[in-house]
PDB file of C-alpha atoms in Angstrom:
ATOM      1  CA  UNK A   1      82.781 143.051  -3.806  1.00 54.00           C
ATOM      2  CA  UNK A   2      83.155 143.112  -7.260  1.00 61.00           C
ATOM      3  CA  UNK A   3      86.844 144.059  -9.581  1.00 60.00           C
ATOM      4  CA  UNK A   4      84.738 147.387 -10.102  1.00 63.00           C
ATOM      5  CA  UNK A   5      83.696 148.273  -7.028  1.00 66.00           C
ATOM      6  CA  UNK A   6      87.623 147.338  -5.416  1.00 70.00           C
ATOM      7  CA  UNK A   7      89.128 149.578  -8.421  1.00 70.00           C
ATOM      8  CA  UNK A   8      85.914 152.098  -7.466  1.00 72.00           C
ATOM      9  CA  UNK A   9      86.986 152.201  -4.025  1.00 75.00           C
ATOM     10  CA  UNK A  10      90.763 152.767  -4.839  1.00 80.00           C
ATOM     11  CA  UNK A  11      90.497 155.237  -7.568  1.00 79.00           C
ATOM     12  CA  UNK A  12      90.806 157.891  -5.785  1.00 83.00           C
ATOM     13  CA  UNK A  13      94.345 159.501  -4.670  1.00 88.00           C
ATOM     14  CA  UNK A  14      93.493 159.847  -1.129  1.00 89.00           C
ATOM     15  CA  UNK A  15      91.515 156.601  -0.949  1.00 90.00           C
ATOM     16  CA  UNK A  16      94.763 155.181  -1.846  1.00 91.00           C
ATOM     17  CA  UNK A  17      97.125 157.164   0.838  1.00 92.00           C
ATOM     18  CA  UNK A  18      94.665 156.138   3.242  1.00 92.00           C
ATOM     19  CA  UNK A  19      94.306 152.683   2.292  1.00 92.00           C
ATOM     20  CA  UNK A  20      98.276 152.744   2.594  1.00 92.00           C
ATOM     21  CA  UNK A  21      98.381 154.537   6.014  1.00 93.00           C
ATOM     22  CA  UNK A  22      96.458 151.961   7.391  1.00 92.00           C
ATOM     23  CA  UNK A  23      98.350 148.972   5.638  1.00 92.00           C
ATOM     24  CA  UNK A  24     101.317 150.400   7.653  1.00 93.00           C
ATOM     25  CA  UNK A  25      99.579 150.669  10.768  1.00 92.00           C
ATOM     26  CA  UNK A  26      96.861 153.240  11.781  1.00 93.00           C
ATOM     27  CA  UNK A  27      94.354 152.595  13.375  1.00 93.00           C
ATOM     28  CA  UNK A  28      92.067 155.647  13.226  1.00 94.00           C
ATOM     29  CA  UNK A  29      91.814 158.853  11.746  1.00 93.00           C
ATOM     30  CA  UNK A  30      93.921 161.011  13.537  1.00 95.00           C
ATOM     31  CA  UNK A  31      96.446 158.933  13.114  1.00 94.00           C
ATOM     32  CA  UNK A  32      95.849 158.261   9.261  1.00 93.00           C
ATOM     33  CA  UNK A  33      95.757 162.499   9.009  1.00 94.00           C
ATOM     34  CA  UNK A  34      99.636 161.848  10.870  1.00 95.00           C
ATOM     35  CA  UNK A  35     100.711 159.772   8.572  1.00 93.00           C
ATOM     36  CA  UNK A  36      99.388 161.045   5.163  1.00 93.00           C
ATOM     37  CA  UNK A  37      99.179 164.534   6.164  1.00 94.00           C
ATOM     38  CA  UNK A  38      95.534 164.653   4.980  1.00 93.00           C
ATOM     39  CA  UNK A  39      92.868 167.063   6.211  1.00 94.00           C
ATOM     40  CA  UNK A  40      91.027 165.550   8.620  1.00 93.00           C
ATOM     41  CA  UNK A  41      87.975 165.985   6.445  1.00 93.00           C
ATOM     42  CA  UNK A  42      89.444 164.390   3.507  1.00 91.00           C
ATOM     43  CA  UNK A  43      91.147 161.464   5.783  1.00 92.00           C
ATOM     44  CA  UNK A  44      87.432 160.792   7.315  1.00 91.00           C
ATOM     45  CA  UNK A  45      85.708 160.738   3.701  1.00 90.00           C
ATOM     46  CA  UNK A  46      88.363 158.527   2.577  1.00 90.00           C
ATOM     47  CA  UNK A  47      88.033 156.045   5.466  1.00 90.00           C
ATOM     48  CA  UNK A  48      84.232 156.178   5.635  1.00 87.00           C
ATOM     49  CA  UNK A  49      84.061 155.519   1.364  1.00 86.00           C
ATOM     50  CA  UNK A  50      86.450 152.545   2.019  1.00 88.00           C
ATOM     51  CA  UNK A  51      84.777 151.165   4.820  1.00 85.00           C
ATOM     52  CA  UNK A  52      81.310 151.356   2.846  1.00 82.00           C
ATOM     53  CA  UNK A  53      82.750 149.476  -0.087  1.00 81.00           C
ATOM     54  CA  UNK A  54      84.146 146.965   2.450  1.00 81.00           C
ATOM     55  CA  UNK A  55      87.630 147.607   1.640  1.00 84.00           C
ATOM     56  CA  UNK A  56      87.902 148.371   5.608  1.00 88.00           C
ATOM     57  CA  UNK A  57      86.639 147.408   8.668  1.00 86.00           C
ATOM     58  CA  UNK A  58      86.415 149.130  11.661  1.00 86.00           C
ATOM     59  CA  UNK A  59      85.895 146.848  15.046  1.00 85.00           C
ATOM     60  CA  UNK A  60      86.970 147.336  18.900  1.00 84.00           C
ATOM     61  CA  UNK A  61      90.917 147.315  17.217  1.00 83.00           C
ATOM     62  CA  UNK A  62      90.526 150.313  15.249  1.00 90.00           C
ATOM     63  CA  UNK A  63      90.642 150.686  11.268  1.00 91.00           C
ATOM     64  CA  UNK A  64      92.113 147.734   9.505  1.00 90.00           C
ATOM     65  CA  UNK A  65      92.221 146.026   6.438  1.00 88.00           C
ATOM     66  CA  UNK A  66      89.620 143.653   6.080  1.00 81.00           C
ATOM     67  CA  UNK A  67      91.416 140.833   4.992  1.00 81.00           C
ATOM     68  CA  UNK A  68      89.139 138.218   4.324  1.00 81.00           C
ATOM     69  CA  UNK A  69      86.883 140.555   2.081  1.00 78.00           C
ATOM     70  CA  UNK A  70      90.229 140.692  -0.177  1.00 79.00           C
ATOM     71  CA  UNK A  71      91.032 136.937  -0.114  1.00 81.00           C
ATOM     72  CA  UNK A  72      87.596 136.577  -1.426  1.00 79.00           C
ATOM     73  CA  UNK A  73      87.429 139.225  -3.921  1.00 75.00           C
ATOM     74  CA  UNK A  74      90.333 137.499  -4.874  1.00 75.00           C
ATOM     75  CA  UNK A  75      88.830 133.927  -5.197  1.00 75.00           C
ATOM     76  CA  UNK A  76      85.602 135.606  -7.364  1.00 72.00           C
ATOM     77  CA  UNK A  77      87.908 137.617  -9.392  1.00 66.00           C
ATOM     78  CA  UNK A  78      89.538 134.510 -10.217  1.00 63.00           C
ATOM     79  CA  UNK A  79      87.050 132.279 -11.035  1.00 63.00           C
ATOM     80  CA  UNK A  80      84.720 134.889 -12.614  1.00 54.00           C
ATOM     81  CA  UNK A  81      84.525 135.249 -16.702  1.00 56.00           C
ATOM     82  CA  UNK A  82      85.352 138.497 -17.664  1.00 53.00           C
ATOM     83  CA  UNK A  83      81.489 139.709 -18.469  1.00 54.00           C
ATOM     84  CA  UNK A  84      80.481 143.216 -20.450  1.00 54.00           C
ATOM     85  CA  UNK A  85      80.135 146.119 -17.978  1.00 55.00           C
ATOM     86  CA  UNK A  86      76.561 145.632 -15.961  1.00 65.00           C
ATOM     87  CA  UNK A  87      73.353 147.317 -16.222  1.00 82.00           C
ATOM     88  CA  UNK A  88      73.843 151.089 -15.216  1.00 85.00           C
ATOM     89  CA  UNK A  89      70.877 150.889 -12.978  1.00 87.00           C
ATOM     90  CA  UNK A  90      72.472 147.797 -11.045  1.00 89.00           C
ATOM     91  CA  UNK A  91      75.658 149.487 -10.262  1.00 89.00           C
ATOM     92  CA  UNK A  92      73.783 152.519  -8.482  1.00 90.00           C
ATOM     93  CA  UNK A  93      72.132 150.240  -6.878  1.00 90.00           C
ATOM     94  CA  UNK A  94      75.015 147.991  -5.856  1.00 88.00           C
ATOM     95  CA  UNK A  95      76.586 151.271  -4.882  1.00 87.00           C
ATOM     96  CA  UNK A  96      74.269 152.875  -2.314  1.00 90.00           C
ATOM     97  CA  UNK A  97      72.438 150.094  -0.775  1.00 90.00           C
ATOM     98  CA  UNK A  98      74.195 147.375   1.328  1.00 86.00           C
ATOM     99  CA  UNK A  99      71.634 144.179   2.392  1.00 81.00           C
ATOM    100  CA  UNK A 100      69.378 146.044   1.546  1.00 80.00           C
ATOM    101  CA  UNK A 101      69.677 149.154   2.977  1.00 87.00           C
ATOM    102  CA  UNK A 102      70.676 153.031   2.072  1.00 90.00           C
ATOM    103  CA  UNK A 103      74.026 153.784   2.655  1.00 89.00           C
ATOM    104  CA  UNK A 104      73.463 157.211   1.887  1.00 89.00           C
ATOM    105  CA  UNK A 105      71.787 158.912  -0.964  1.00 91.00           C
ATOM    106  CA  UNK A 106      73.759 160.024  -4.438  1.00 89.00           C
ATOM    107  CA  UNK A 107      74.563 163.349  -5.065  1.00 88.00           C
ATOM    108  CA  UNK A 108      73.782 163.195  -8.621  1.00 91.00           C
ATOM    109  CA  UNK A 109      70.092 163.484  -9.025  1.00 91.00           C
ATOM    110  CA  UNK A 110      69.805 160.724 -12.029  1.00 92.00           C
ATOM    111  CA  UNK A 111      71.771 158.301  -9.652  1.00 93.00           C
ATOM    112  CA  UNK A 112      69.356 158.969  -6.870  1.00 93.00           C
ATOM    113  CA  UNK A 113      66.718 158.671  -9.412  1.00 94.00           C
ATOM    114  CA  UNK A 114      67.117 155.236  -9.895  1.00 94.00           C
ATOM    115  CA  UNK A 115      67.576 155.055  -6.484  1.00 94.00           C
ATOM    116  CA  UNK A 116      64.429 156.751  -5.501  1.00 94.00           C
ATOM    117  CA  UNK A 117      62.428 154.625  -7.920  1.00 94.00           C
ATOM    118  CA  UNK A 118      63.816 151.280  -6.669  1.00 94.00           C
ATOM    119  CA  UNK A 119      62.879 151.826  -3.051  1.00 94.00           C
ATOM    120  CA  UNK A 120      59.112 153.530  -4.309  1.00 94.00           C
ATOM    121  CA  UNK A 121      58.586 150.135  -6.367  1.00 93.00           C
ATOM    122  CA  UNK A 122      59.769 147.975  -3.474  1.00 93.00           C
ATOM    123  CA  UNK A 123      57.639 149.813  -0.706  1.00 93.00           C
ATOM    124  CA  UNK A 124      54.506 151.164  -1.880  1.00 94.00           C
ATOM    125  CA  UNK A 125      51.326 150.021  -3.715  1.00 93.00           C
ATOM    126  CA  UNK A 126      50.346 151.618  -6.842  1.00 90.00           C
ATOM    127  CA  UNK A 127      46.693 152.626  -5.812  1.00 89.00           C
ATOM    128  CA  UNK A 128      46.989 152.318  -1.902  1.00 94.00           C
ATOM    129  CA  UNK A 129      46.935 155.495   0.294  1.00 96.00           C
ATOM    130  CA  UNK A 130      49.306 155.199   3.510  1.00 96.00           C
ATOM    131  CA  UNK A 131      49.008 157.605   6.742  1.00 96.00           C
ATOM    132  CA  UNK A 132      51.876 159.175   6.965  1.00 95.00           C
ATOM    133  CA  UNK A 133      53.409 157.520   9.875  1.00 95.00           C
ATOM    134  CA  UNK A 134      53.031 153.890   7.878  1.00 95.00           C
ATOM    135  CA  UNK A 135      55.427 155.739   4.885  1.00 95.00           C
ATOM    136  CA  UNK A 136      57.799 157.302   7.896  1.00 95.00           C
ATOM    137  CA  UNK A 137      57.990 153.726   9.052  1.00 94.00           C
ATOM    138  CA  UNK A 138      58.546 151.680   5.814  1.00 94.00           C
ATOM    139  CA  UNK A 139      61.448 154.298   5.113  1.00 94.00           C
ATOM    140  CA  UNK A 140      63.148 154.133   8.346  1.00 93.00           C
ATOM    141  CA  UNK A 141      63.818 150.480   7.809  1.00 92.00           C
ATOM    142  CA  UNK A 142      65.674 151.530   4.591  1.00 93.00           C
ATOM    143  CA  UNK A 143      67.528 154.023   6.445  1.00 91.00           C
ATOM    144  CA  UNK A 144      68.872 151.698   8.993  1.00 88.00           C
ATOM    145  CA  UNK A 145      72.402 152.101   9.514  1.00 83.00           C
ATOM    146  CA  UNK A 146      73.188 154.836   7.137  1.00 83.00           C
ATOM    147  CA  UNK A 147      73.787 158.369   6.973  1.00 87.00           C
ATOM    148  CA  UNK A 148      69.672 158.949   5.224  1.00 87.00           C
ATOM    149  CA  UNK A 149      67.427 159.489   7.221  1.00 91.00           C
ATOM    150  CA  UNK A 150      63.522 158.683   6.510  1.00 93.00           C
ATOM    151  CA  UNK A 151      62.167 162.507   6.540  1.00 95.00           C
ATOM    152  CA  UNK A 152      65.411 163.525   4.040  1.00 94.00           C
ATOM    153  CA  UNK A 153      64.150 160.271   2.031  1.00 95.00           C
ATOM    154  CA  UNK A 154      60.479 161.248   1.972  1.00 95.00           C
ATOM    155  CA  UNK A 155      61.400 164.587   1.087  1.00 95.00           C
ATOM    156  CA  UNK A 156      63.180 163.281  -1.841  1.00 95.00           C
ATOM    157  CA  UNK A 157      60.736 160.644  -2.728  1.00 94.00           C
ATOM    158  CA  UNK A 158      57.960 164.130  -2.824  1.00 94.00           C
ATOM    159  CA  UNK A 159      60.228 166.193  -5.027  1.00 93.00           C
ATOM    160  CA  UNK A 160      60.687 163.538  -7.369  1.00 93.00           C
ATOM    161  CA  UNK A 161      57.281 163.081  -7.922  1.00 93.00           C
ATOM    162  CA  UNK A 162      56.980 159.688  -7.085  1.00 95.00           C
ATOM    163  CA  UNK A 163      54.807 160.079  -4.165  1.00 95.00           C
ATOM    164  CA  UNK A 164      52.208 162.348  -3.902  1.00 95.00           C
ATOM    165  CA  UNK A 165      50.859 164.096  -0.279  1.00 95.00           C
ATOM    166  CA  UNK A 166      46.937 165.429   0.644  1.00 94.00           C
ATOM    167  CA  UNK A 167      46.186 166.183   4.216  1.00 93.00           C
ATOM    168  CA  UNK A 168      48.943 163.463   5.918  1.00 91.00           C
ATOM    169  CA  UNK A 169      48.087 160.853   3.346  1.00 95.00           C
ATOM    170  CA  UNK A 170      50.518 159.466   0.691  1.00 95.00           C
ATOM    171  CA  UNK A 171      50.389 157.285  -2.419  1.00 95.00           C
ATOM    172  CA  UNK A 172      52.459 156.116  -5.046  1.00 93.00           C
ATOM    173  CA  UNK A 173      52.655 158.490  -8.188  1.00 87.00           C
ATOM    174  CA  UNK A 174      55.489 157.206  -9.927  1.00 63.00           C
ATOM    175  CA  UNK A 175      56.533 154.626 -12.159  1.00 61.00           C
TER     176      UNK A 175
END
């Protein structure tokens, strides 16, 4: 976690109130909506955006703090030269893929641009024409524990122009 992606995480109002709410004690969402008198839509969104940017953890106990994440965002913070804001391209990235995989996919359509491009240069061939359940397969493994799935990235991947489809066979278009 980096000082950006903490103040990210926390930036928002109700990120904060939840963040709180669960500092002082709940463990899950209807109770965070109890406390902070939230919509339960807006206490769920909260907790999930949290949880993604590891500000939370959620285990057989319920929603907590993760604690250790903090100590060592701490530690980095610390030690770490202050350093010019990154490459634009690296913070999407940073942003919507965890070890490697999608989290989910940006709203913005230049964020999940960059996005899009990433996973086309990291998965498919310039030249090499793949059946269409070898591209449904290499994109399930990026949607692996997230909230993508592989036909919603495909789609995406089509519309962008970055992979072109003839008869159930794909290939890379893109840069």
């Amino acid at each position: 976690m980096t000082a950006q992606a903490l103040a990210g995480a926390l930036a928002d109002e109700r990120r904060r109130v939840v963040f709180a709410a669960i500092v002082l004690g709940a463990r899950d969402v209807p109770a965070v909506v109890a406390r902070t008198g939230l919509p339960a839509r807006d206490a769920a969104t909260a907790v999930r955006r949290l949880t993604d940017a590891g500000v939370l953890a959620d285990d057989e106990a319920g929603l907590r703090i993760d604690g250790e994440r903090l100590r060592e965002f701490a530690r980095t913070a610390s030690a770490a030269p202050a350093t010019p804001s990154a490459d634009p391209r690296e913070t999407i990235l940073r942003t919507f893929l965890r070890d490697g995989a999608l989290i989910r996919l940006p709203a913005q359509r230049g964020r999940r641009r960059v996005l899009l491009e990433h996973i086309t240069e990291r998965t498919f061939e310039p030249g090499v024409r793949y059946p269409e359940r070898a591209v449904d397969d290499a994109l399930r493994q990026w949607c692996e524990g997230g909230e993508a799935d592989h036909v919603t990235l495909r789609r995406y991947l089509i519309d962008d122009l970055l992979l072109t489809r003839e008869h159930g066979v794909y290939w890379r278009t893109g840069p």
